[in-house]
Amino acid sequence: MIIAERKPIKEIEKMIMPYKKVLIVGCNTCVTICMAGGEKEVDILASSLNLLFKSKHKEIEFIKRVVERQCEKEFVEELKEDIASVEAVLSLGCGVGVQKIVEVFPHIPVYPGLNTKSIGAPEEEGVWKEKCVACGDCILDKTGGICPIARCSKKLLNGPCGGSQDGKCEIDKNLDCAWQLIYDRLKLLGKLDQLEEIIPVRDWSKANDGGPREVIREDVRLKNGK
Amino acid sequence: MEFEPEIVIFCCQYCTEAADTAGASHLGYPANIKLMELPCSGKISIIYLLKAFEEGADGVCVIGCEEGACHFLRGNLRAKKVVEYTQKILEEIGINKERLKMFNLSSLESQKFVQISKEITEKIRELGPIF
């Protein structure tokens, strides 16, 4: 899932200051789970902004909506009537959600209310951790199911480095050394011999350095396909 | 004319007994207190607290059982965290966080309920109207 967190309210204030009527749109999927942009958070942000503007004797009317998935056109299109009645949109979706609203409704300003942080998972109540960086060329089969690209501070393919001490990373003593975790997991599986295989230098062209990546399934395309 | 603050107290069902007893014992507490009973202080949520301010409260407080004595084990500890988080939001939007407070008492402490009511009323009177 996508992990995000709300931007500071002062930053949001600057974005929506020029408007009188703003639509706040949450998303029922990832950002609901990480408690950044679901129905509750839309309510909380609208209420916080109401209080903020009341204290500045300014009035902005907020319409609150939550769509099932802000990253899909079909769900975003449901906002058509609401968008026609406002001057701007404040999205509490991830970066994809913001851009999807822009694509579907190009004529209205859309602002991000969240900072999209990572692809990760809930670790415990109130803690979400990054697990994947969508590098485009998964090597989890070689590393015991633990990703060194996302979880090693140095993104080492053949770790650990000399900074691994007592299972922790030299960058941050609270951070587990990914290569220690990989070692422990392979040991558990009885596959420590896998570590003798040198993982070659990565082809980073599969990551996002070369611009946005695309996945195409010709068999399911309805238009532009052959 | 002296400013009379609007105060909302979200109180767990057991702590409201302290308020009832205060009434029955003719222990007066400020008339500007609006008491909202919750099944447990753990039921409190950020939006309840913000809405109370939005609807005109100058001060809000949450009263739960003493730590370690919650009838639902950890409800009051959860309430404490919710109050602390909401205080951060208040600070972010430029509202003095002292306008929101959490107190703990037992259902028998009607005197303490009166004292808390007076204390919060005095504090908010000192801070003045929220807007």
JSON list of N, CA, C and O in Angstrom, two decimals, chain B residues 9-30 33-37 63 105-117:
[
{"chain": "B", "resi": 9, "resn": "ILE", "atom": "N", "xyz": [-17.37, 19.57, 28.42]},
{"chain": "B", "resi": 9, "resn": "ILE", "atom": "CA", "xyz": [-16.62, 18.49, 29.06]},
{"chain": "B", "resi": 9, "resn": "ILE", "atom": "C", "xyz": [-17.15, 17.15, 28.53]},
{"chain": "B", "resi": 9, "resn": "ILE", "atom": "O", "xyz": [-18.34, 16.85, 28.64]},
{"chain": "B", "resi": 10, "resn": "PHE", "atom": "N", "xyz": [-16.26, 16.40, 27.91]},
{"chain": "B", "resi": 10, "resn": "PHE", "atom": "CA", "xyz": [-16.59, 15.03, 27.51]},
{"chain": "B", "resi": 10, "resn": "PHE", "atom": "C", "xyz": [-16.19, 14.14, 28.68]},
{"chain": "B", "resi": 10, "resn": "PHE", "atom": "O", "xyz": [-15.01, 14.12, 29.07]},
{"chain": "B", "resi": 11, "resn": "CYS", "atom": "N", "xyz": [-17.16, 13.45, 29.23]},
{"chain": "B", "resi": 11, "resn": "CYS", "atom": "CA", "xyz": [-16.92, 12.75, 30.49]},
{"chain": "B", "resi": 11, "resn": "CYS", "atom": "C", "xyz": [-17.34, 11.28, 30.36]},
{"chain": "B", "resi": 11, "resn": "CYS", "atom": "O", "xyz": [-18.40, 10.99, 29.81]},
{"chain": "B", "resi": 12, "resn": "CYS", "atom": "N", "xyz": [-16.54, 10.39, 30.88]},
{"chain": "B", "resi": 12, "resn": "CYS", "atom": "CA", "xyz": [-16.91, 8.98, 30.80]},
{"chain": "B", "resi": 12, "resn": "CYS", "atom": "C", "xyz": [-18.09, 8.70, 31.73]},
{"chain": "B", "resi": 12, "resn": "CYS", "atom": "O", "xyz": [-18.34, 9.45, 32.66]},
{"chain": "B", "resi": 13, "resn": "GLN", "atom": "N", "xyz": [-18.84, 7.64, 31.45]},
{"chain": "B", "resi": 13, "resn": "GLN", "atom": "CA", "xyz": [-20.09, 7.41, 32.20]},
{"chain": "B", "resi": 13, "resn": "GLN", "atom": "C", "xyz": [-19.86, 7.25, 33.70]},
{"chain": "B", "resi": 13, "resn": "GLN", "atom": "O", "xyz": [-20.73, 7.58, 34.50]},
{"chain": "B", "resi": 14, "resn": "TYR", "atom": "N", "xyz": [-18.68, 6.77, 34.06]},
{"chain": "B", "resi": 14, "resn": "TYR", "atom": "CA", "xyz": [-18.42, 6.59, 35.49]},
{"chain": "B", "resi": 14, "resn": "TYR", "atom": "C", "xyz": [-18.08, 7.92, 36.15]},
{"chain": "B", "resi": 14, "resn": "TYR", "atom": "O", "xyz": [-18.48, 8.18, 37.28]},
{"chain": "B", "resi": 15, "resn": "CYS", "atom": "N", "xyz": [-17.33, 8.76, 35.40]},
{"chain": "B", "resi": 15, "resn": "CYS", "atom": "CA", "xyz": [-16.97, 10.06, 35.97]},
{"chain": "B", "resi": 15, "resn": "CYS", "atom": "C", "xyz": [-18.16, 11.00, 36.03]},
{"chain": "B", "resi": 15, "resn": "CYS", "atom": "O", "xyz": [-18.18, 11.93, 36.85]},
{"chain": "B", "resi": 16, "resn": "THR", "atom": "N", "xyz": [-19.17, 10.79, 35.17]},
{"chain": "B", "resi": 16, "resn": "THR", "atom": "CA", "xyz": [-20.35, 11.66, 35.26]},
{"chain": "B", "resi": 16, "resn": "THR", "atom": "C", "xyz": [-21.08, 11.44, 36.59]},
{"chain": "B", "resi": 16, "resn": "THR", "atom": "O", "xyz": [-21.81, 12.30, 37.05]},
{"chain": "B", "resi": 17, "resn": "GLU", "atom": "N", "xyz": [-20.85, 10.26, 37.19]},
{"chain": "B", "resi": 17, "resn": "GLU", "atom": "CA", "xyz": [-21.44, 10.02, 38.51]},
{"chain": "B", "resi": 17, "resn": "GLU", "atom": "C", "xyz": [-20.92, 11.04, 39.52]},
{"chain": "B", "resi": 17, "resn": "GLU", "atom": "O", "xyz": [-21.63, 11.46, 40.43]},
{"chain": "B", "resi": 18, "resn": "ALA", "atom": "N", "xyz": [-19.66, 11.44, 39.31]},
{"chain": "B", "resi": 18, "resn": "ALA", "atom": "CA", "xyz": [-19.08, 12.45, 40.19]},
{"chain": "B", "resi": 18, "resn": "ALA", "atom": "C", "xyz": [-19.84, 13.77, 40.02]},
{"chain": "B", "resi": 18, "resn": "ALA", "atom": "O", "xyz": [-20.11, 14.49, 41.00]},
{"chain": "B", "resi": 19, "resn": "ALA", "atom": "N", "xyz": [-20.21, 14.06, 38.75]},
{"chain": "B", "resi": 19, "resn": "ALA", "atom": "CA", "xyz": [-20.97, 15.29, 38.49]},
{"chain": "B", "resi": 19, "resn": "ALA", "atom": "C", "xyz": [-22.36, 15.18, 39.11]},
{"chain": "B", "resi": 19, "resn": "ALA", "atom": "O", "xyz": [-22.87, 16.14, 39.71]},
{"chain": "B", "resi": 20, "resn": "ASP", "atom": "N", "xyz": [-22.98, 14.00, 38.98]},
{"chain": "B", "resi": 20, "resn": "ASP", "atom": "CA", "xyz": [-24.32, 13.78, 39.56]},
{"chain": "B", "resi": 20, "resn": "ASP", "atom": "C", "xyz": [-24.28, 13.97, 41.07]},
{"chain": "B", "resi": 20, "resn": "ASP", "atom": "O", "xyz": [-25.12, 14.65, 41.66]},
{"chain": "B", "resi": 21, "resn": "THR", "atom": "N", "xyz": [-23.25, 13.35, 41.67]},
{"chain": "B", "resi": 21, "resn": "THR", "atom": "CA", "xyz": [-23.13, 13.45, 43.13]},
{"chain": "B", "resi": 21, "resn": "THR", "atom": "C", "xyz": [-22.90, 14.90, 43.55]},
{"chain": "B", "resi": 21, "resn": "THR", "atom": "O", "xyz": [-23.44, 15.35, 44.56]},
{"chain": "B", "resi": 22, "resn": "ALA", "atom": "N", "xyz": [-22.11, 15.61, 42.72]},
{"chain": "B", "resi": 22, "resn": "ALA", "atom": "CA", "xyz": [-21.86, 17.02, 43.03]},
{"chain": "B", "resi": 22, "resn": "ALA", "atom": "C", "xyz": [-23.19, 17.76, 43.07]},
{"chain": "B", "resi": 22, "resn": "ALA", "atom": "O", "xyz": [-23.46, 18.57, 43.98]},
{"chain": "B", "resi": 23, "resn": "GLY", "atom": "N", "xyz": [-24.05, 17.46, 42.07]},
{"chain": "B", "resi": 23, "resn": "GLY", "atom": "CA", "xyz": [-25.36, 18.11, 42.01]},
{"chain": "B", "resi": 23, "resn": "GLY", "atom": "C", "xyz": [-26.21, 17.74, 43.22]},
{"chain": "B", "resi": 23, "resn": "GLY", "atom": "O", "xyz": [-26.76, 18.60, 43.91]},
{"chain": "B", "resi": 24, "resn": "ALA", "atom": "N", "xyz": [-26.24, 16.42, 43.50]},
{"chain": "B", "resi": 24, "resn": "ALA", "atom": "CA", "xyz": [-27.07, 15.93, 44.60]},
{"chain": "B", "resi": 24, "resn": "ALA", "atom": "C", "xyz": [-26.59, 16.48, 45.95]},
{"chain": "B", "resi": 24, "resn": "ALA", "atom": "O", "xyz": [-27.38, 16.68, 46.87]},
{"chain": "B", "resi": 25, "resn": "SER", "atom": "N", "xyz": [-25.28, 16.74, 46.03]},
{"chain": "B", "resi": 25, "resn": "SER", "atom": "CA", "xyz": [-24.72, 17.24, 47.29]},
{"chain": "B", "resi": 25, "resn": "SER", "atom": "C", "xyz": [-24.76, 18.78, 47.35]},
{"chain": "B", "resi": 25, "resn": "SER", "atom": "O", "xyz": [-24.16, 19.37, 48.24]},
{"chain": "B", "resi": 26, "resn": "HIS", "atom": "N", "xyz": [-25.44, 19.38, 46.37]},
{"chain": "B", "resi": 26, "resn": "HIS", "atom": "CA", "xyz": [-25.53, 20.84, 46.28]},
{"chain": "B", "resi": 26, "resn": "HIS", "atom": "C", "xyz": [-24.16, 21.52, 46.21]},
{"chain": "B", "resi": 26, "resn": "HIS", "atom": "O", "xyz": [-23.96, 22.59, 46.76]},
{"chain": "B", "resi": 27, "resn": "LEU", "atom": "N", "xyz": [-23.21, 20.82, 45.57]},
{"chain": "B", "resi": 27, "resn": "LEU", "atom": "CA", "xyz": [-21.90, 21.44, 45.35]},
{"chain": "B", "resi": 27, "resn": "LEU", "atom": "C", "xyz": [-22.01, 22.12, 43.98]},
{"chain": "B", "resi": 27, "resn": "LEU", "atom": "O", "xyz": [-22.10, 21.45, 42.97]},
{"chain": "B", "resi": 28, "resn": "GLY", "atom": "N", "xyz": [-22.05, 23.40, 44.00]},
{"chain": "B", "resi": 28, "resn": "GLY", "atom": "CA", "xyz": [-22.26, 24.12, 42.73]},
{"chain": "B", "resi": 28, "resn": "GLY", "atom": "C", "xyz": [-21.04, 24.05, 41.84]},
{"chain": "B", "resi": 28, "resn": "GLY", "atom": "O", "xyz": [-19.90, 24.10, 42.30]},
{"chain": "B", "resi": 29, "resn": "TYR", "atom": "N", "xyz": [-21.26, 23.87, 40.54]},
{"chain": "B", "resi": 29, "resn": "TYR", "atom": "CA", "xyz": [-20.15, 24.04, 39.59]},
{"chain": "B", "resi": 29, "resn": "TYR", "atom": "C", "xyz": [-20.61, 24.99, 38.49]},
{"chain": "B", "resi": 29, "resn": "TYR", "atom": "O", "xyz": [-21.82, 25.15, 38.27]},
{"chain": "B", "resi": 30, "resn": "PRO", "atom": "N", "xyz": [-19.66, 25.65, 37.80]},
{"chain": "B", "resi": 30, "resn": "PRO", "atom": "CA", "xyz": [-20.03, 26.73, 36.89]},
{"chain": "B", "resi": 30, "resn": "PRO", "atom": "C", "xyz": [-21.11, 26.34, 35.88]},
{"chain": "B", "resi": 30, "resn": "PRO", "atom": "O", "xyz": [-21.07, 25.25, 35.32]},
{"chain": "B", "resi": 33, "resn": "ILE", "atom": "N", "xyz": [-20.67, 25.10, 31.96]},
{"chain": "B", "resi": 33, "resn": "ILE", "atom": "CA", "xyz": [-20.15, 23.78, 31.60]},
{"chain": "B", "resi": 33, "resn": "ILE", "atom": "C", "xyz": [-21.25, 23.00, 30.89]},
{"chain": "B", "resi": 33, "resn": "ILE", "atom": "O", "xyz": [-22.37, 22.89, 31.40]},
{"chain": "B", "resi": 34, "resn": "LYS", "atom": "N", "xyz": [-20.92, 22.46, 29.72]},
{"chain": "B", "resi": 34, "resn": "LYS", "atom": "CA", "xyz": [-21.86, 21.54, 29.05]},
{"chain": "B", "resi": 34, "resn": "LYS", "atom": "C", "xyz": [-21.24, 20.15, 29.13]},
{"chain": "B", "resi": 34, "resn": "LYS", "atom": "O", "xyz": [-20.15, 19.91, 28.63]},
{"chain": "B", "resi": 35, "resn": "LEU", "atom": "N", "xyz": [-21.96, 19.26, 29.76]},
{"chain": "B", "resi": 35, "resn": "LEU", "atom": "CA", "xyz": [-21.42, 17.93, 30.01]},
{"chain": "B", "resi": 35, "resn": "LEU", "atom": "C", "xyz": [-21.90, 16.94, 28.95]},
{"chain": "B", "resi": 35, "resn": "LEU", "atom": "O", "xyz": [-23.10, 16.81, 28.73]},
{"chain": "B", "resi": 36, "resn": "MET", "atom": "N", "xyz": [-20.97, 16.28, 28.29]},
{"chain": "B", "resi": 36, "resn": "MET", "atom": "CA", "xyz": [-21.33, 15.28, 27.28]},
{"chain": "B", "resi": 36, "resn": "MET", "atom": "C", "xyz": [-20.86, 13.93, 27.80]},
{"chain": "B", "resi": 36, "resn": "MET", "atom": "O", "xyz": [-19.67, 13.72, 28.02]},
{"chain": "B", "resi": 37, "resn": "GLU", "atom": "N", "xyz": [-21.80, 13.02, 27.98]},
{"chain": "B", "resi": 37, "resn": "GLU", "atom": "CA", "xyz": [-21.43, 11.72, 28.54]},
{"chain": "B", "resi": 37, "resn": "GLU", "atom": "C", "xyz": [-21.01, 10.75, 27.44]},
{"chain": "B", "resi": 37, "resn": "GLU", "atom": "O", "xyz": [-21.67, 10.63, 26.41]},
{"chain": "B", "resi": 63, "resn": "ILE", "atom": "N", "xyz": [-12.73, 14.07, 30.60]},
{"chain": "B", "resi": 63, "resn": "ILE", "atom": "CA", "xyz": [-12.51, 13.49, 31.93]},
{"chain": "B", "resi": 63, "resn": "ILE", "atom": "C", "xyz": [-12.69, 11.98, 31.85]},
{"chain": "B", "resi": 63, "resn": "ILE", "atom": "O", "xyz": [-13.71, 11.49, 31.36]},
{"chain": "B", "resi": 105, "resn": "LEU", "atom": "N", "xyz": [-10.34, 11.37, 37.17]},
{"chain": "B", "resi": 105, "resn": "LEU", "atom": "CA", "xyz": [-10.88, 11.30, 38.53]},
{"chain": "B", "resi": 105, "resn": "LEU", "atom": "C", "xyz": [-11.68, 10.01, 38.71]},
{"chain": "B", "resi": 105, "resn": "LEU", "atom": "O", "xyz": [-11.93, 9.30, 37.73]},
{"chain": "B", "resi": 106, "resn": "SER", "atom": "N", "xyz": [-12.07, 9.74, 39.92]},
{"chain": "B", "resi": 106, "resn": "SER", "atom": "CA", "xyz": [-12.89, 8.54, 40.13]},
{"chain": "B", "resi": 106, "resn": "SER", "atom": "C", "xyz": [-14.34, 8.98, 40.33]},
{"chain": "B", "resi": 106, "resn": "SER", "atom": "O", "xyz": [-14.61, 10.15, 40.60]},
{"chain": "B", "resi": 107, "resn": "SER", "atom": "N", "xyz": [-15.25, 8.02, 40.20]},
{"chain": "B", "resi": 107, "resn": "SER", "atom": "CA", "xyz": [-16.68, 8.37, 40.27]},
{"chain": "B", "resi": 107, "resn": "SER", "atom": "C", "xyz": [-17.09, 8.93, 41.63]},
{"chain": "B", "resi": 107, "resn": "SER", "atom": "O", "xyz": [-18.14, 9.53, 41.78]},
{"chain": "B", "resi": 108, "resn": "LEU", "atom": "N", "xyz": [-16.24, 8.74, 42.64]},
{"chain": "B", "resi": 108, "resn": "LEU", "atom": "CA", "xyz": [-16.60, 9.21, 43.98]},
{"chain": "B", "resi": 108, "resn": "LEU", "atom": "C", "xyz": [-16.14, 10.65, 44.24]},
{"chain": "B", "resi": 108, "resn": "LEU", "atom": "O", "xyz": [-16.56, 11.26, 45.21]},
{"chain": "B", "resi": 109, "resn": "GLU", "atom": "N", "xyz": [-15.29, 11.15, 43.34]},
{"chain": "B", "resi": 109, "resn": "GLU", "atom": "CA", "xyz": [-14.66, 12.45, 43.63]},
{"chain": "B", "resi": 109, "resn": "GLU", "atom": "C", "xyz": [-15.48, 13.64, 43.12]},
{"chain": "B", "resi": 109, "resn": "GLU", "atom": "O", "xyz": [-15.04, 14.34, 42.20]},
{"chain": "B", "resi": 110, "resn": "SER", "atom": "N", "xyz": [-16.62, 13.85, 43.71]},
{"chain": "B", "resi": 110, "resn": "SER", "atom": "CA", "xyz": [-17.46, 14.96, 43.27]},
{"chain": "B", "resi": 110, "resn": "SER", "atom": "C", "xyz": [-16.79, 16.31, 43.55]},
{"chain": "B", "resi": 110, "resn": "SER", "atom": "O", "xyz": [-16.89, 17.25, 42.76]},
{"chain": "B", "resi": 111, "resn": "GLN", "atom": "N", "xyz": [-16.06, 16.38, 44.66]},
{"chain": "B", "resi": 111, "resn": "GLN", "atom": "CA", "xyz": [-15.34, 17.63, 45.01]},
{"chain": "B", "resi": 111, "resn": "GLN", "atom": "C", "xyz": [-14.33, 17.94, 43.91]},
{"chain": "B", "resi": 111, "resn": "GLN", "atom": "O", "xyz": [-14.19, 19.08, 43.49]},
{"chain": "B", "resi": 112, "resn": "LYS", "atom": "N", "xyz": [-13.63, 16.89, 43.45]},
{"chain": "B", "resi": 112, "resn": "LYS", "atom": "CA", "xyz": [-12.59, 17.09, 42.44]},
{"chain": "B", "resi": 112, "resn": "LYS", "atom": "C", "xyz": [-13.24, 17.52, 41.12]},
{"chain": "B", "resi": 112, "resn": "LYS", "atom": "O", "xyz": [-12.69, 18.34, 40.39]},
{"chain": "B", "resi": 113, "resn": "PHE", "atom": "N", "xyz": [-14.42, 16.97, 40.82]},
{"chain": "B", "resi": 113, "resn": "PHE", "atom": "CA", "xyz": [-15.12, 17.37, 39.60]},
{"chain": "B", "resi": 113, "resn": "PHE", "atom": "C", "xyz": [-15.42, 18.87, 39.65]},
{"chain": "B", "resi": 113, "resn": "PHE", "atom": "O", "xyz": [-15.21, 19.60, 38.67]},
{"chain": "B", "resi": 114, "resn": "VAL", "atom": "N", "xyz": [-15.90, 19.30, 40.80]},
{"chain": "B", "resi": 114, "resn": "VAL", "atom": "CA", "xyz": [-16.23, 20.73, 40.97]},
{"chain": "B", "resi": 114, "resn": "VAL", "atom": "C", "xyz": [-14.96, 21.57, 40.80]},
{"chain": "B", "resi": 114, "resn": "VAL", "atom": "O", "xyz": [-14.96, 22.60, 40.11]},
{"chain": "B", "resi": 115, "resn": "GLN", "atom": "N", "xyz": [-13.89, 21.08, 41.40]},
{"chain": "B", "resi": 115, "resn": "GLN", "atom": "CA", "xyz": [-12.60, 21.80, 41.33]},
{"chain": "B", "resi": 115, "resn": "GLN", "atom": "C", "xyz": [-12.11, 21.91, 39.88]},
{"chain": "B", "resi": 115, "resn": "GLN", "atom": "O", "xyz": [-11.69, 22.97, 39.43]},
{"chain": "B", "resi": 116, "resn": "ILE", "atom": "N", "xyz": [-12.22, 20.78, 39.14]},
{"chain": "B", "resi": 116, "resn": "ILE", "atom": "CA", "xyz": [-11.80, 20.77, 37.72]},
{"chain": "B", "resi": 116, "resn": "ILE", "atom": "C", "xyz": [-12.65, 21.76, 36.92]},
{"chain": "B", "resi": 116, "resn": "ILE", "atom": "O", "xyz": [-12.14, 22.54, 36.13]},
{"chain": "B", "resi": 117, "resn": "SER", "atom": "N", "xyz": [-13.96, 21.73, 37.16]},
{"chain": "B", "resi": 117, "resn": "SER", "atom": "CA", "xyz": [-14.88, 22.62, 36.44]},
{"chain": "B", "resi": 117, "resn": "SER", "atom": "C", "xyz": [-14.51, 24.08, 36.68]},
{"chain": "B", "resi": 117, "resn": "SER", "atom": "O", "xyz": [-14.49, 24.90, 35.77]}
]
